[in-house]
Short mmCIF file of C-alpha atoms and ligand atoms in Angstrom, two decimals:
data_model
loop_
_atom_site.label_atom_id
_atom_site.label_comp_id
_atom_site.label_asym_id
_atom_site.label_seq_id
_atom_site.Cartn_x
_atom_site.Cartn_y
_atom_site.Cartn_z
CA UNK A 297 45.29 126.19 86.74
CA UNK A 298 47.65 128.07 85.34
CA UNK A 299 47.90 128.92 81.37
CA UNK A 300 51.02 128.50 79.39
CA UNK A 301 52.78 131.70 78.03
CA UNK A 302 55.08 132.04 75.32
CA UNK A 303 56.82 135.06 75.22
CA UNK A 304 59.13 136.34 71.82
CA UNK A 305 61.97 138.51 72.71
CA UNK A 306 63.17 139.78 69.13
CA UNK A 307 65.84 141.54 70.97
CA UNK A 308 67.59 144.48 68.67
CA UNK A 309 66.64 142.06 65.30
CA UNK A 310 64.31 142.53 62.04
CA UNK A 311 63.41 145.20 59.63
CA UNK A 312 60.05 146.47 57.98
CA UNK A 313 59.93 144.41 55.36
CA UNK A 314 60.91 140.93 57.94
CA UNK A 315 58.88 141.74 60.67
CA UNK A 316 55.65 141.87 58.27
CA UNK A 317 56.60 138.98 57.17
CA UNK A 318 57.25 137.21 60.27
CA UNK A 319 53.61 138.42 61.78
CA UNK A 320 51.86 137.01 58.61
CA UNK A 321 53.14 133.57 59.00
CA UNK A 322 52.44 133.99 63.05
CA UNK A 323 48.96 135.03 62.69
CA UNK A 324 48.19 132.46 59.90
CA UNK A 325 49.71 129.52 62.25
CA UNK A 326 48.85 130.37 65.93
CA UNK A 327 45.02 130.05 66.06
CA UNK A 328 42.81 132.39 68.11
CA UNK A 329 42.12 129.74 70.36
CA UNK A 330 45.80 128.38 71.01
CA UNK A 331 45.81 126.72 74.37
CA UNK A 332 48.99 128.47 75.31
CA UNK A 333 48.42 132.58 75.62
CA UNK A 334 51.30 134.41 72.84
CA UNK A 335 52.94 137.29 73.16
CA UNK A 336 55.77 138.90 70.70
CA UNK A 337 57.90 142.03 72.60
CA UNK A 338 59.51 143.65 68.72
CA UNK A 339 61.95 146.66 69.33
CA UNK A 340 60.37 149.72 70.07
CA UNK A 341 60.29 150.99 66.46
CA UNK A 342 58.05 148.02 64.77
CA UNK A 343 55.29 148.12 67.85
CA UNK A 344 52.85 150.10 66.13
CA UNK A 345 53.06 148.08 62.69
CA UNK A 346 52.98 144.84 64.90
CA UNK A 347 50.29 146.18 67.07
CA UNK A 348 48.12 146.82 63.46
CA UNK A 349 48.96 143.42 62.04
CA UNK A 350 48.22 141.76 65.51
CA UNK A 351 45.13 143.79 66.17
CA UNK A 352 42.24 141.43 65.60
CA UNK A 353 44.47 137.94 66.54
CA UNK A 354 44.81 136.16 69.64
CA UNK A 355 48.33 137.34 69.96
CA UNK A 356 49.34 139.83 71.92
CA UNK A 357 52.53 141.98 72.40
CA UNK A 358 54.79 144.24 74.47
CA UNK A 359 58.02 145.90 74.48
CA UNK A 360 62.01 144.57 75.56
CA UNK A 361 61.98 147.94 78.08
CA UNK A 362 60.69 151.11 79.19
CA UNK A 363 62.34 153.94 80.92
CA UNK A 364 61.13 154.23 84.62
CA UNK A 365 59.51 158.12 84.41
CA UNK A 366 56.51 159.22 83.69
CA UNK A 367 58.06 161.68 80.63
CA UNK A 368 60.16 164.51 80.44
CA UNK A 369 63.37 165.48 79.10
CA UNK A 370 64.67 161.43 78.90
CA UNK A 371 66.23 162.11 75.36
CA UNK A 372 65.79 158.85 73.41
CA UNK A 373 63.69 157.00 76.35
CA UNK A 374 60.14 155.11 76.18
CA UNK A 375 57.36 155.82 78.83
CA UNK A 376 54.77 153.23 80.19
CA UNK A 377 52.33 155.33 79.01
CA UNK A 378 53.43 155.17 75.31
CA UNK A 379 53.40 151.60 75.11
CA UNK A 380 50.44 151.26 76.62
CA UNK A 381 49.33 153.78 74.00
CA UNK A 382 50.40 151.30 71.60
CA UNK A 383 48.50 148.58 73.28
CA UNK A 384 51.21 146.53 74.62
CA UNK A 385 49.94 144.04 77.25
CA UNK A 386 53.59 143.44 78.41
CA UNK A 387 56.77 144.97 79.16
CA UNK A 388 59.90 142.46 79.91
CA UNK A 389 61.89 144.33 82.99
CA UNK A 390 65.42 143.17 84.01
CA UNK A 391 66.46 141.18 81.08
CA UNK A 392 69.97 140.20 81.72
CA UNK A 393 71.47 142.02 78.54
CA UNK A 394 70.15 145.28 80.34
CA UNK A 395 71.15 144.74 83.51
CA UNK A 396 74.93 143.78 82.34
CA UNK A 397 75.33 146.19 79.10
CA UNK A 398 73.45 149.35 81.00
CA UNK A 399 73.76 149.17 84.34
CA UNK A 400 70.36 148.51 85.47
CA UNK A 401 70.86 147.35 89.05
CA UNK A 402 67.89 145.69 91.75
CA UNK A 403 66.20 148.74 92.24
CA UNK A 404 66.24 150.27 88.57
CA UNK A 405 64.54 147.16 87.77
CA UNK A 406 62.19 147.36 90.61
CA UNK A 407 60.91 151.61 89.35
CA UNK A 408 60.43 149.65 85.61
CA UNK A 409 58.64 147.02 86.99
CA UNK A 410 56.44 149.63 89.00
CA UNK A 411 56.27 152.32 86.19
CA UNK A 412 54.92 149.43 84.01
CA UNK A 413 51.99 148.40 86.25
CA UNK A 414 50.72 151.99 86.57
CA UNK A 415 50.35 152.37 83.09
CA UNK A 416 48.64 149.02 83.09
CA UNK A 417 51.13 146.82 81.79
CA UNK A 418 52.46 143.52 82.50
CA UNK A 419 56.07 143.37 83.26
CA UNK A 420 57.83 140.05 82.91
CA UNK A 421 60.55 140.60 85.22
CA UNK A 422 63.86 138.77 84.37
CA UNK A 423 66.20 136.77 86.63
CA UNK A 424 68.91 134.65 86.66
CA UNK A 425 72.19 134.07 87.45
CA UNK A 426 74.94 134.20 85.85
CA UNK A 427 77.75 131.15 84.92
CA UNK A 428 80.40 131.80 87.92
CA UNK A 429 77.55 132.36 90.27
CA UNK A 430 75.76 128.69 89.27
CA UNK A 431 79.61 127.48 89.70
CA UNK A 432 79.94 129.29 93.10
CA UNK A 433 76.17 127.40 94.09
CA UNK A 434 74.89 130.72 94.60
CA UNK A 435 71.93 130.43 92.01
CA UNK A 436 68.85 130.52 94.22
CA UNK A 437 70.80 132.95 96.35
CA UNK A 438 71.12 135.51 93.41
CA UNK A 439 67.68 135.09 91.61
CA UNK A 440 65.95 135.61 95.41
CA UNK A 441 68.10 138.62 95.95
CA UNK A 442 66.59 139.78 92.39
CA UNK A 443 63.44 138.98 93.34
CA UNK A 444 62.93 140.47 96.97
CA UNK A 445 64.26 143.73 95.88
CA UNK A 446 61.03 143.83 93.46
CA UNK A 447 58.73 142.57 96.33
CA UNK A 448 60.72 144.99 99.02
CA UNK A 449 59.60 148.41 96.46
CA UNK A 450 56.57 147.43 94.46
CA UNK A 451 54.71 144.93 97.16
CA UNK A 452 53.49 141.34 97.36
CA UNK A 453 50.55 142.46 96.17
CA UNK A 454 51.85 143.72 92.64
CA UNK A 455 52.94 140.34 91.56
CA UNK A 456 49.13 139.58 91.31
CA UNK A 457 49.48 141.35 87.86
CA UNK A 458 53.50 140.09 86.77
CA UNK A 459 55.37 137.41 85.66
CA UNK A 460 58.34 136.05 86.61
CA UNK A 461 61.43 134.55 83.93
CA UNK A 462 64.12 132.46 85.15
CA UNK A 463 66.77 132.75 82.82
CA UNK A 464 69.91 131.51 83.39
CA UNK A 465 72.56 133.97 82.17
CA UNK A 466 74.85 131.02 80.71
CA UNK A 467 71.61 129.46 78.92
CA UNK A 468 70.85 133.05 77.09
CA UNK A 469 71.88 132.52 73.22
CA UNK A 470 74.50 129.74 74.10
CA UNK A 471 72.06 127.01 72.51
CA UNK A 472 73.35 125.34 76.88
CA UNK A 473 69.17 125.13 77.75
CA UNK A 474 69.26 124.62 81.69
CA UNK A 475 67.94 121.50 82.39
CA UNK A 476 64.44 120.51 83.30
CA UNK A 477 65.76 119.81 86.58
CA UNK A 478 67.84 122.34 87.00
CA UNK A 479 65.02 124.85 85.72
CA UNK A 480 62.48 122.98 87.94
CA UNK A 481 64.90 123.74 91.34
CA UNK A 482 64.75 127.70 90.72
CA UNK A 483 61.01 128.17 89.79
CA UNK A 484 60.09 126.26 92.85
CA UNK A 485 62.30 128.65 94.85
CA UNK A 486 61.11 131.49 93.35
CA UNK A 487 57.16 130.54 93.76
CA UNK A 488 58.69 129.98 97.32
CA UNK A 489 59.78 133.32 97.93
CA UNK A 490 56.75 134.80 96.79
CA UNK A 491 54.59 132.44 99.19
CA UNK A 492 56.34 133.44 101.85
CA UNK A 493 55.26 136.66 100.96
CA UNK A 494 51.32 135.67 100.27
CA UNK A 495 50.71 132.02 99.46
CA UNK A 496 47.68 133.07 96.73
CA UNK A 497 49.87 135.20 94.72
CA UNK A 498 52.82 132.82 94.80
CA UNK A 499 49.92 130.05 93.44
CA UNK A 500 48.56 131.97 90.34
CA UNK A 501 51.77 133.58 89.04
CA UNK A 502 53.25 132.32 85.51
CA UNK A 503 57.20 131.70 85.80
CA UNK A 504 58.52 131.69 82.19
CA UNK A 505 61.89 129.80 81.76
CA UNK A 506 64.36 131.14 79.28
CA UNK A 507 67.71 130.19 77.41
CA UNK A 508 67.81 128.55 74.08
CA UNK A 509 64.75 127.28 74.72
CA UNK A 510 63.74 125.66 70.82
CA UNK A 511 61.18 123.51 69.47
CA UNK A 512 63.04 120.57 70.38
CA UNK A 513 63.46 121.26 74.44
CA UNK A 514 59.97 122.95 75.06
CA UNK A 515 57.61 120.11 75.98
CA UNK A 516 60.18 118.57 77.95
CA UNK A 517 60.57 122.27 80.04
CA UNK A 518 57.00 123.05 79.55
CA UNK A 519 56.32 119.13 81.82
CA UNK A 520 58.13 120.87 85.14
CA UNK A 521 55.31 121.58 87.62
CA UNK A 522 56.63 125.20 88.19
CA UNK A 523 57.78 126.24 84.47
CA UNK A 524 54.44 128.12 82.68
CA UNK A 525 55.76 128.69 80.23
CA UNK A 526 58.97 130.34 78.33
CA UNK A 527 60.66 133.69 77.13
CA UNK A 528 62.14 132.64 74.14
CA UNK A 529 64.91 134.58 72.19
CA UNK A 530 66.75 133.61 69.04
CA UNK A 531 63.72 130.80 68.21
CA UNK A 532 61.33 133.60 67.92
CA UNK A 533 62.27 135.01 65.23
CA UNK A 534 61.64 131.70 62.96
CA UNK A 535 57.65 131.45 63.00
CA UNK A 536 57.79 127.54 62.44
CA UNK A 537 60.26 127.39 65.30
CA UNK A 538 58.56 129.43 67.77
CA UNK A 539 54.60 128.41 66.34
CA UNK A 540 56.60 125.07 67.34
CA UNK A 541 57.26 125.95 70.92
CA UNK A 542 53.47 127.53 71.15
CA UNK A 543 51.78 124.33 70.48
CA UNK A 544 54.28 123.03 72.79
CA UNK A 545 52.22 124.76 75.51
CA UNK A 546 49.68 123.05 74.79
P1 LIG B 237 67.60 132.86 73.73
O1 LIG B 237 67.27 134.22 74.50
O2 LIG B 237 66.29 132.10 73.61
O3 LIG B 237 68.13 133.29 72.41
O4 LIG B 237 68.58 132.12 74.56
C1 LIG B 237 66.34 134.27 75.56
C2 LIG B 237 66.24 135.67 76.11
O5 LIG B 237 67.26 136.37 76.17
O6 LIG B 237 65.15 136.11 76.50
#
């Protein structure tokens, strides 16, 4: 059986002062033993304050990125080692803001997604496709190609320690949430493609859904046999909103 996840992606949003805040009214209102598992990913620069707030909760957090070597002269870059440091559990790899605004093609995404696991994190790798390509019919198409060029560098195997997000690059902070249906038809094909691979790995994996997903869509999203849970933008950063869409998961 597989446990819900709730991811927060803060994206490049909060200061000192609201990201205290924000963690307060998190820690007060998800309980230890919340049926869904939690995770918050704050830019880089609020980790370590998060990380002490977070520290003896059942919340857990992670980072929006990492840079792909080990260290070196990467001026401005974050290792897997540093976050892990910081004791992130998760890294999210592929977003579709990073692979649009910088570049980061297939197999960028697939040296993250590697990097991250042999520092011992998590990465939540991203997918999705994007409005002209879910015109076109080509969705499936797209988030496979995305997906086997993971499996093709880092293995099968690796996804025994990942997680997948569908998310829709027309349902990312549009408030247009893919339907349940529609969400429902791409995390079956993904858990496909991976059990084609190895049918055990495919089985356990969480597949997050994401795109203006809000208190008021989760449960419906959350009821799809092959959605496990979400990656959830713009609703994280109100705690009743996203403590909302954590009870949601059960
Ligand atoms: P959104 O963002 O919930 O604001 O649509 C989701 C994401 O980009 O991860």
């Amino acid at each position: 059986m597989r446990r819900c996840l709730v991811v927060g992606n803060w994206k490049m949003h909060g200061s000192v002062s609201a990201v205290t805040a924000l963690v307060a009214a998190l820690k007060n209102e998800i309980s230890f033993d919340s049926h869904a598992e939690v995770a918050v990913c704050p830019p880089f620069v609020f980790i370590s304050a998060v990380a002490a707030a977070l520290a003896d909760s059942g919340i857990a957090w992670g980072a929006q990125t990492l840079d792909e070597h080990e260290k070196g002269a990467f001026t401005g870059e974050i290792s897997a080692a540093m976050l892990a440091d910081l004791g992130c559990r998760y890294v999210i790899v592929g977003h579709s803001e990073r692979r649009s605004l910088y570049a980061e093609d297939d197999s960028r995404v697939a040296a993250k997604f590697m990097a991250a696991q042999a520092s011992g994190l998590i990465p939540i790798l991203c997918v999705g496709e994007n409005l002209q390509q879910r015109e076109e019919g080509q969705a499936l198409d797209i988030v496979q190609r995305q997906l086997t060029a993971v499996i093709a560098m880092a293995g099968i195997e690796a996804f025994n320690r990942a997680v997948v997000a569908y998310e829709p690059v027309w349902a990312i902070g549009t408030g247009k949430t893919a339907t349940p249906e529609q969400a429902q038809q791409v995390h079956a094909h993904i858990r496909q493609v991976l059990s084609c691979a190895d049918a055990a790995v495919a089985e356990q994996i969480q597949i997050l859904y994401g795109g203006s997903v809000n208190a008021g869509n989760a449960l419906e999203l959350f009821a799809s046999l092959d959605i496990d849970g979400a990656l959830v933008g713009g609703a994280s950063l109100k705690s009743d909103e996203f403590t909302a869409i954590c009870k949601a998961g059960g």
